[in-house]
CSV table of C-alpha atoms in Angstrom, one decimal:
chain,number,residue,atom,x,y,z
P,1456,MET,CA,-15.0,-49.5,-47.2
P,1457,ASP,CA,-18.7,-50.4,-46.2
P,1458,GLU,CA,-20.8,-47.4,-45.8
P,1459,THR,CA,-22.2,-48.5,-42.8
P,1460,ALA,CA,-19.9,-48.2,-41.0
P,1461,LEU,CA,-20.0,-44.1,-41.7
P,1462,PRO,CA,-22.0,-43.9,-39.0
P,1463,GLU,CA,-20.2,-45.2,-36.4
P,1464,LEU,CA,-17.4,-43.3,-37.1
P,1465,GLU,CA,-19.4,-40.2,-37.0
P,1466,ASN,CA,-21.0,-40.9,-33.6
P,1467,ALA,CA,-17.4,-42.3,-32.5
P,1468,THR,CA,-16.3,-39.2,-32.8
P,1469,VAL,CA,-19.0,-37.5,-31.5
P,1470,VAL,CA,-18.3,-39.0,-28.1
P,1471,GLN,CA,-14.3,-38.3,-28.2
P,1472,VAL,CA,-15.2,-34.4,-28.5
P,1473,SER,CA,-17.9,-35.0,-25.5
P,1474,LYS,CA,-15.0,-36.6,-23.5
P,1475,GLU,CA,-12.9,-33.4,-24.8
P,1476,ASP,CA,-16.0,-30.8,-23.4
P,1477,LYS,CA,-16.2,-33.1,-20.6
P,1478,GLU,CA,-12.7,-33.1,-19.1
P,1479,GLU,CA,-12.4,-29.0,-20.3
P,1480,ARG,CA,-15.7,-28.4,-18.7
P,1481,GLU,CA,-14.6,-30.4,-15.9
P,1482,GLY,CA,-11.3,-28.5,-15.6
P,1483,ALA,CA,-13.3,-25.3,-15.0
P,1484,ASP,CA,-15.7,-26.5,-12.3
P,1485,GLU,CA,-12.3,-27.3,-10.4
P,1486,LYS,CA,-10.8,-24.2,-11.2
P,1487,SER,CA,-13.8,-22.3,-10.0
P,1488,ASP,CA,-14.1,-24.8,-6.8
P,1489,LEU,CA,-10.6,-23.6,-6.1
P,1490,ILE,CA,-11.5,-20.0,-6.4
P,1491,LEU,CA,-15.0,-19.7,-4.6
P,1492,GLN,CA,-12.8,-22.4,-1.8
P,1493,LYS,CA,-9.9,-18.8,-1.5
P,1494,ILE,CA,-12.4,-16.3,-1.3
P,1495,LEU,CA,-14.2,-18.0,1.0
P,1496,LEU,CA,-11.3,-19.1,3.0
P,1497,ASP,CA,-10.1,-15.2,2.8
P,1498,LEU,CA,-13.6,-14.2,4.1
P,1499,VAL,CA,-13.5,-16.3,7.0
P,1500,SER,CA,-10.0,-15.4,8.2
P,1501,GLU,CA,-11.0,-11.6,7.8
P,1502,THR,CA,-13.8,-12.5,9.7
P,1503,VAL,CA,-10.6,-14.2,12.6
P,1504,ASP,CA,-9.0,-11.5,12.2
P,1505,ARG,CA,-11.3,-8.9,13.2
P,1506,ASP,CA,-12.4,-10.9,16.0
P,1507,MET,CA,-9.4,-11.5,17.4
P,1508,GLY,CA,-8.2,-8.0,16.6
P,1509,VAL,CA,-11.0,-6.9,18.9
P,1510,GLU,CA,-10.4,-9.5,21.5
P,1511,ALA,CA,-6.9,-7.8,21.7
P,1512,GLN,CA,-8.1,-4.5,21.8
P,1513,ASN,CA,-10.3,-4.9,24.6
P,1514,ARG,CA,-7.4,-6.8,26.7
P,1515,LEU,CA,-5.1,-5.0,26.0
P,1516,GLN,CA,-7.7,-1.5,26.8
P,1517,GLU,CA,-8.3,-3.0,30.3
P,1518,GLU,CA,-4.6,-3.3,31.0
P,1519,LEU,CA,-4.4,1.0,30.1
P,1520,ASP,CA,-7.5,1.1,32.6
P,1521,GLY,CA,-5.8,0.0,35.3
P,1522,MET,CA,-2.6,2.0,34.7
P,1523,GLU,CA,-2.4,5.0,37.2
P,1524,PHE,CA,-0.2,8.2,35.5
P,1525,GLU,CA,1.0,11.6,37.0
P,1526,ALA,CA,-1.6,14.2,37.4
P,1527,ALA,CA,0.0,15.8,34.5
P,1528,HIS,CA,-1.5,12.7,32.3
P,1529,ASN,CA,-4.5,11.6,34.6
P,1530,MET,CA,-7.4,13.4,32.8
P,1531,VAL,CA,-6.3,13.0,29.3
P,1532,LYS,CA,-9.0,10.3,28.1
P,1533,LYS,CA,-6.5,6.9,26.3
P,1534,GLU,CA,-7.6,4.8,23.8
P,1535,VAL,CA,-6.0,1.6,22.7
P,1536,LEU,CA,-6.1,1.1,19.2
P,1537,TYR,CA,-4.6,-2.7,17.6
P,1538,LYS,CA,-5.7,-3.1,13.5
P,1539,ASN,CA,-5.8,-6.0,12.9
P,1540,THR,CA,-7.5,-6.6,9.1
P,1541,PHE,CA,-5.2,-5.4,6.0
P,1542,THR,CA,-6.0,-4.4,2.4
P,1543,GLU,CA,-4.9,-6.1,0.1
P,1544,THR,CA,-2.5,-2.8,-1.0
P,1545,GLU,CA,-1.2,-3.2,2.0
P,1546,LYS,CA,-0.2,-6.3,2.1
P,1547,SER,CA,1.7,-5.7,-1.2
P,1548,TRP,CA,4.2,-3.2,0.5
P,1549,LEU,CA,5.4,-5.3,2.8
P,1550,SER,CA,7.6,-7.1,0.0
P,1551,ALA,CA,9.4,-3.6,-0.1
P,1552,TYR,CA,10.3,-2.6,3.3
P,1553,GLU,CA,11.4,-6.6,4.5
P,1554,ALA,CA,13.7,-5.7,1.3
P,1555,SER,CA,14.4,-2.1,3.1
P,1556,ALA,CA,14.8,-3.8,6.7
P,1557,ARG,CA,17.6,-6.8,5.3
P,1558,LYS,CA,20.0,-3.9,3.1
P,1559,VAL,CA,20.3,-2.3,6.9
P,1560,GLU,CA,21.2,-5.7,8.8
P,1561,LYS,CA,22.9,-6.5,5.4
P,1562,ARG,CA,25.8,-2.9,6.5
P,1563,LEU,CA,25.5,-3.9,10.1
P,1564,ARG,CA,25.8,-8.4,10.2
P,1565,THR,CA,29.6,-8.0,11.0
P,1566,ARG,CA,28.1,-5.9,14.2
P,1567,LEU,CA,24.4,-8.5,14.7
P,1568,LEU,CA,25.4,-11.5,14.2
P,1569,PRO,CA,28.6,-11.8,17.0
P,1570,ILE,CA,25.1,-10.8,19.3
P,1571,LEU,CA,22.7,-13.2,16.9
P,1572,GLU,CA,26.3,-16.5,17.4
P,1573,ASN,CA,26.0,-15.6,21.2
P,1574,GLN,CA,22.7,-17.0,21.7
P,1575,LYS,CA,23.5,-20.3,20.4
P,1576,GLU,CA,24.5,-24.0,21.5
P,1577,ARG,CA,27.6,-24.5,19.9
P,1578,THR,CA,29.7,-27.8,20.3
P,1579,GLU,CA,33.7,-27.8,20.0
P,1580,ARG,CA,35.1,-31.5,18.4
P,1581,ARG,CA,38.0,-33.0,18.0
P,1582,MET,CA,39.2,-31.9,22.0
P,1583,TYR,CA,42.2,-34.3,23.5
P,1584,LEU,CA,40.9,-34.3,27.0
P,1585,GLY,CA,37.2,-34.1,27.7
P,1586,LYS,CA,34.1,-35.9,29.0
P,1587,LYS,CA,32.1,-37.1,26.3
P,1588,LEU,CA,33.6,-38.2,23.1
P,1589,ASP,CA,33.0,-37.6,19.8
P,1590,MET,CA,31.6,-40.4,17.8
P,1591,ARG,CA,31.9,-38.4,14.8
P,1592,ALA,CA,36.3,-38.5,15.3
P,1593,ILE,CA,36.6,-41.6,17.0
P,1594,ALA,CA,39.2,-43.3,14.8
P,1595,ASP,CA,41.4,-39.8,15.1
P,1596,PRO,CA,44.9,-41.3,15.1
P,1597,GLY,CA,45.5,-38.1,17.7
P,1598,GLY,CA,43.4,-39.2,19.9
P,1599,ALA,CA,41.1,-36.2,19.7
P,1600,VAL,CA,38.2,-37.8,20.2
P,1601,TYR,CA,36.2,-36.0,22.5
P,1602,LYS,CA,33.9,-32.8,22.4
P,1603,ARG,CA,32.4,-30.1,24.4
P,1604,THR,CA,29.0,-28.5,24.6
P,1605,PHE,CA,28.9,-25.1,25.5
P,1606,PRO,CA,24.9,-24.5,26.0
P,1607,GLY,CA,23.7,-20.9,24.7
P,1608,LYS,CA,23.5,-17.9,26.1
P,1609,LYS,CA,20.1,-15.9,26.2
P,1610,THR,CA,20.2,-12.2,26.0
P,1611,ASP,CA,18.6,-11.1,29.8
P,1612,ALA,CA,16.6,-7.8,27.8
P,1613,VAL,CA,13.2,-6.5,26.3
P,1614,VAL,CA,13.1,-4.0,24.2
P,1615,CYS,CA,10.6,-1.5,23.8
P,1616,VAL,CA,10.0,1.1,19.7
P,1617,LEU,CA,8.2,4.0,20.8
P,1618,VAL,CA,6.9,5.8,17.5
P,1619,ASP,CA,5.4,9.2,17.2
P,1620,ASN,CA,2.3,9.5,15.0
P,1621,SER,CA,1.3,13.1,15.7
P,1622,GLY,CA,1.0,14.9,12.0
P,1623,SER,CA,4.3,16.5,11.8
P,1624,MET,CA,6.2,13.0,10.9
P,1625,ILE,CA,5.3,13.1,7.7
P,1626,GLY,CA,6.5,11.9,4.3
P,1627,HIS,CA,10.6,10.7,5.2
P,1628,ARG,CA,10.2,10.7,8.2
P,1629,ILE,CA,7.4,8.3,9.2
P,1630,GLU,CA,8.9,6.3,6.5
P,1631,ALA,CA,12.0,6.1,8.1
P,1632,ALA,CA,10.5,5.4,11.7
P,1633,LYS,CA,8.9,2.4,9.7
P,1634,VAL,CA,11.9,0.7,8.2
P,1635,ALA,CA,13.6,1.4,12.0
P,1636,ALA,CA,10.8,-0.2,13.6
P,1637,LEU,CA,11.0,-3.1,11.2
P,1638,THR,CA,14.7,-3.6,11.5
P,1639,LEU,CA,14.7,-3.5,15.3
P,1640,TYR,CA,12.0,-6.0,15.4
P,1641,ASP,CA,13.5,-8.4,13.2
P,1642,PHE,CA,16.6,-8.1,15.0
P,1643,CYS,CA,15.2,-8.5,18.1
P,1644,ARG,CA,13.2,-11.5,17.0
P,1645,LYS,CA,16.2,-13.5,15.7
P,1646,ALA,CA,17.9,-13.0,19.0
P,1647,GLY,CA,15.3,-14.4,20.8
P,1648,ILE,CA,14.3,-10.8,22.2
P,1649,PRO,CA,11.8,-10.0,23.2
P,1650,ILE,CA,10.5,-7.0,22.0
P,1651,LEU,CA,7.3,-4.6,21.7
P,1652,VAL,CA,6.3,-1.2,19.3
P,1653,TYR,CA,4.2,1.5,19.8
P,1654,GLY,CA,3.1,4.8,18.2
P,1655,HIS,CA,1.3,7.1,19.8
P,1656,HIS,CA,-0.3,10.5,19.2
P,1657,THR,CA,-3.4,13.1,20.2
P,1658,ASP,CA,-6.6,13.4,18.6
P,1659,GLY,CA,-5.0,16.7,17.4
P,1660,TYR,CA,-8.2,18.9,18.1
P,1661,ASP,CA,-7.5,22.1,20.2
P,1662,HIS,CA,-9.2,21.9,23.2
P,1663,ARG,CA,-9.4,23.8,26.1
P,1664,ASP,CA,-8.9,21.6,28.9
P,1665,PRO,CA,-6.8,18.0,29.0
P,1666,SER,CA,-9.3,16.2,30.0
P,1667,GLU,CA,-11.3,16.6,26.8
P,1668,GLU,CA,-8.3,15.4,24.9
P,1669,THR,CA,-8.1,11.8,23.6
P,1670,VAL,CA,-4.6,9.9,23.7
P,1671,TYR,CA,-4.6,7.3,21.3
P,1672,PHE,CA,-1.6,4.6,21.7
P,1673,HIS,CA,-1.3,2.1,18.7
P,1674,SER,CA,0.3,-2.0,19.3
P,1675,TYR,CA,1.7,-2.4,16.5
P,1676,ALA,CA,3.5,-6.0,17.7
P,1677,GLU,CA,3.3,-6.8,21.2
P,1678,PHE,CA,5.9,-8.9,23.6
P,1679,GLU,CA,4.5,-12.3,22.3
P,1680,GLU,CA,5.1,-12.8,18.4
P,1681,ASP,CA,1.5,-12.5,16.1
P,1682,ARG,CA,2.0,-13.2,12.0
P,1683,ASN,CA,0.9,-9.6,11.7
P,1684,ASP,CA,3.2,-7.4,13.5
P,1685,ARG,CA,4.9,-6.3,10.7
P,1686,LEU,CA,1.8,-4.6,9.0
P,1687,ARG,CA,0.6,-3.4,11.8
P,1688,ILE,CA,4.4,-2.0,12.0
P,1689,ILE,CA,4.7,-0.8,8.2
P,1690,THR,CA,0.8,0.6,7.9
P,1691,MET,CA,1.6,3.0,11.1
P,1692,GLU,CA,0.1,6.6,10.2
P,1693,ASN,CA,0.4,10.3,11.3
P,1694,ASP,CA,-2.5,12.2,12.7
P,1695,GLY,CA,-2.6,15.2,15.4
P,1696,SER,CA,-0.4,16.1,18.0
P,1697,ASN,CA,2.4,14.5,20.5
P,1698,ARG,CA,1.6,14.2,24.3
P,1699,ASP,CA,5.5,11.9,25.5
P,1700,GLY,CA,4.4,12.1,29.4
P,1701,ALA,CA,1.9,10.3,28.9
P,1702,ALA,CA,3.8,7.4,25.8
P,1703,LEU,CA,7.0,7.0,27.7
P,1704,LEU,CA,4.9,6.4,31.0
P,1705,PHE,CA,2.2,3.7,29.4
P,1706,MET,CA,6.0,2.7,28.2
P,1707,ALA,CA,7.7,2.1,31.1
P,1708,ASN,CA,4.8,0.6,32.9
P,1709,LYS,CA,5.1,-2.4,30.1
P,1710,LEU,CA,8.7,-3.0,30.1
P,1711,LEU,CA,8.4,-2.9,34.3
P,1712,LYS,CA,5.7,-5.9,34.3
P,1713,ARG,CA,8.4,-7.8,32.1
P,1714,PRO,CA,10.3,-9.9,34.4
P,1715,GLU,CA,14.1,-9.0,32.1
P,1716,LYS,CA,16.8,-7.7,34.3
P,1717,GLN,CA,18.0,-5.0,31.4
P,1718,LYS,CA,14.8,-2.5,29.9
P,1719,LEU,CA,15.8,-0.4,26.4
P,1720,LEU,CA,13.6,2.3,25.9
P,1721,PHE,CA,13.9,3.7,22.2
P,1722,LEU,CA,12.1,7.0,21.4
P,1723,ILE,CA,11.7,8.1,17.6
P,1724,SER,CA,10.4,11.4,17.5
P,1725,ASP,CA,10.6,14.3,15.4
P,1726,GLY,CA,10.0,17.3,17.7
P,1727,LEU,CA,8.9,18.4,21.4
P,1728,PRO,CA,5.2,18.0,22.6
P,1729,ASN,CA,2.8,20.2,21.4
P,1730,ALA,CA,-0.6,19.0,23.0
P,1731,THR,CA,-4.0,20.0,25.6
P,1732,ARG,CA,-1.4,22.7,27.6
P,1733,TYR,CA,1.1,20.4,27.9
P,1734,PHE,CA,4.4,22.7,25.9
P,1735,GLY,CA,6.7,24.7,26.4
P,1736,SER,CA,8.6,24.4,29.0
P,1737,TYR,CA,5.7,22.9,31.2
P,1738,ALA,CA,6.4,19.1,29.5
P,1739,THR,CA,9.7,20.1,28.4
P,1740,ALA,CA,10.6,20.1,32.8
P,1741,ASP,CA,8.6,16.8,32.9
P,1742,LEU,CA,9.9,15.0,30.3
P,1743,LYS,CA,13.1,15.6,32.0
P,1744,LYS,CA,11.7,14.3,35.6
P,1745,ILE,CA,10.2,11.2,33.6
P,1746,LYS,CA,13.5,11.0,31.9
P,1747,GLU,CA,15.2,10.4,35.3
P,1748,LYS,CA,12.4,8.7,36.8
P,1749,LEU,CA,12.7,6.2,33.9
P,1750,GLY,CA,16.9,5.3,35.3
P,1751,LYS,CA,16.1,5.4,39.0
P,1752,LYS,CA,13.2,2.2,37.8
P,1753,GLY,CA,16.3,0.6,35.8
P,1754,ILE,CA,15.1,1.0,32.2
P,1755,LEU,CA,17.4,2.2,29.7
P,1756,PHE,CA,16.4,5.3,27.5
P,1757,GLN,CA,17.3,6.2,23.9
P,1758,ALA,CA,15.9,9.4,22.5
P,1759,ALA,CA,16.3,9.3,18.2
P,1760,ALA,CA,15.5,12.9,17.3
P,1761,ILE,CA,15.1,13.7,13.5
P,1762,GLY,CA,13.3,16.8,13.8
P,1763,TRP,CA,14.1,20.2,13.7
P,1764,ASP,CA,14.5,21.3,17.2
P,1765,LYS,CA,17.1,18.8,17.8
P,1766,GLU,CA,18.5,20.9,20.0
P,1767,ALA,CA,16.0,21.1,22.4
P,1768,ILE,CA,15.5,17.4,22.7
P,1769,ARG,CA,19.2,17.2,23.3
P,1770,LYS,CA,18.5,19.6,25.8
P,1771,ILE,CA,15.8,17.2,27.9
P,1772,TYR,CA,17.6,14.0,27.3
P,1773,GLY,CA,21.6,14.9,27.6
P,1774,ASN,CA,22.9,11.4,27.5
P,1775,ALA,CA,20.4,9.5,26.7
P,1776,TYR,CA,20.1,11.9,23.6
P,1777,LEU,CA,20.9,10.6,19.7
P,1778,ASP,CA,21.3,12.7,17.0
P,1779,ILE,CA,19.7,11.3,13.8
P,1780,SER,CA,21.1,13.8,11.3
P,1781,SER,CA,19.8,11.9,8.0
P,1782,LEU,CA,16.9,10.1,7.6
P,1783,GLU,CA,18.4,6.5,6.0
P,1784,GLN,CA,21.2,5.9,8.6
P,1785,LEU,CA,17.8,6.0,11.2
P,1786,PRO,CA,17.7,2.3,10.9
P,1787,ILE,CA,21.5,1.6,11.2
P,1788,ARG,CA,22.0,3.9,13.3
P,1789,LEU,CA,19.8,2.4,16.3
P,1790,THR,CA,20.4,-1.0,15.3
P,1791,LYS,CA,24.2,-0.4,16.1
P,1792,GLN,CA,23.4,0.7,19.0
P,1793,LEU,CA,21.1,-1.5,20.3
P,1794,ALA,CA,24.1,-3.5,19.3
P,1795,LYS,CA,26.2,-1.3,21.3
P,1796,LEU,CA,23.9,-1.5,24.6
P,1797,LEU,CA,23.5,-5.2,24.5
P,1798,ARG,CA,26.8,-5.8,24.8
P,1799,ARG,CA,27.7,-3.4,27.3
P,1800,VAL,CA,24.7,-5.0,29.4
P,1801,ASN,CA,25.6,-8.8,28.9
């Protein structure tokens, strides 16, 4: 071999290695660019979500400020909270809650499917009489060449789920409430039924006067669907006490603005009210009056009791009372009740 060719061979090898290094560097640079783009996109999305959350909260607060409340709740300060940014940890929780909701829906499928199927347009084919030809069966020797289309049926109903977020709703109680709210939310969305999901609690301080107390209304899902609805539902927390009367009046105000004929309101609670100058016989009498008023205004009300003072809750709400003896049954019982009520109103 000519020795003069050796340097050329060595140079060729060096060039080849350089190309591999270059490709590797380019691949690493491309990967870095993609990571950087994702970080920037996440930052932009978070900023957009935060701004949209502030805008939505301001709009909801304006709506709340324009509402009239009865004397027992008129002096109390009221604030709407609307969470729209979530940590990666909070986002990771969603799949577990969705799996729990799907389990409930699977168990109730025979009850739920007829409700959902009734909403869809359907076509009967291979009919012997009709006005429209079924081109799929045009060659049927028996003459069954017609079809008929039945229009979809829209359920003229709207649903509100109100969850007691007070401090006593701790541990398994709040977890069961989350799954129940998510199950009802998913069912209603699939059935094309507008649904509102809210939570409520007070600031929890020992005030002397109701005017010093603040009631917080947490908006988890408004009637218009939002991509963060499920995240808001599964990240609900418990704090303070509960002024149920103010919360029920707030929900009634929102429901009565809706055009749907049938208005359903579900309350999930573990105990009687215990707010500033709002407890005992006074609160009980107020809630009985509100329940009666809801009925007169056409709102169908159901109270799911999951706490130790179920009997006291039953005395307040009477035939609107649902005794949830097992927290695991809460999502099932509420969804069954909703399906039952929807069959009744359609």
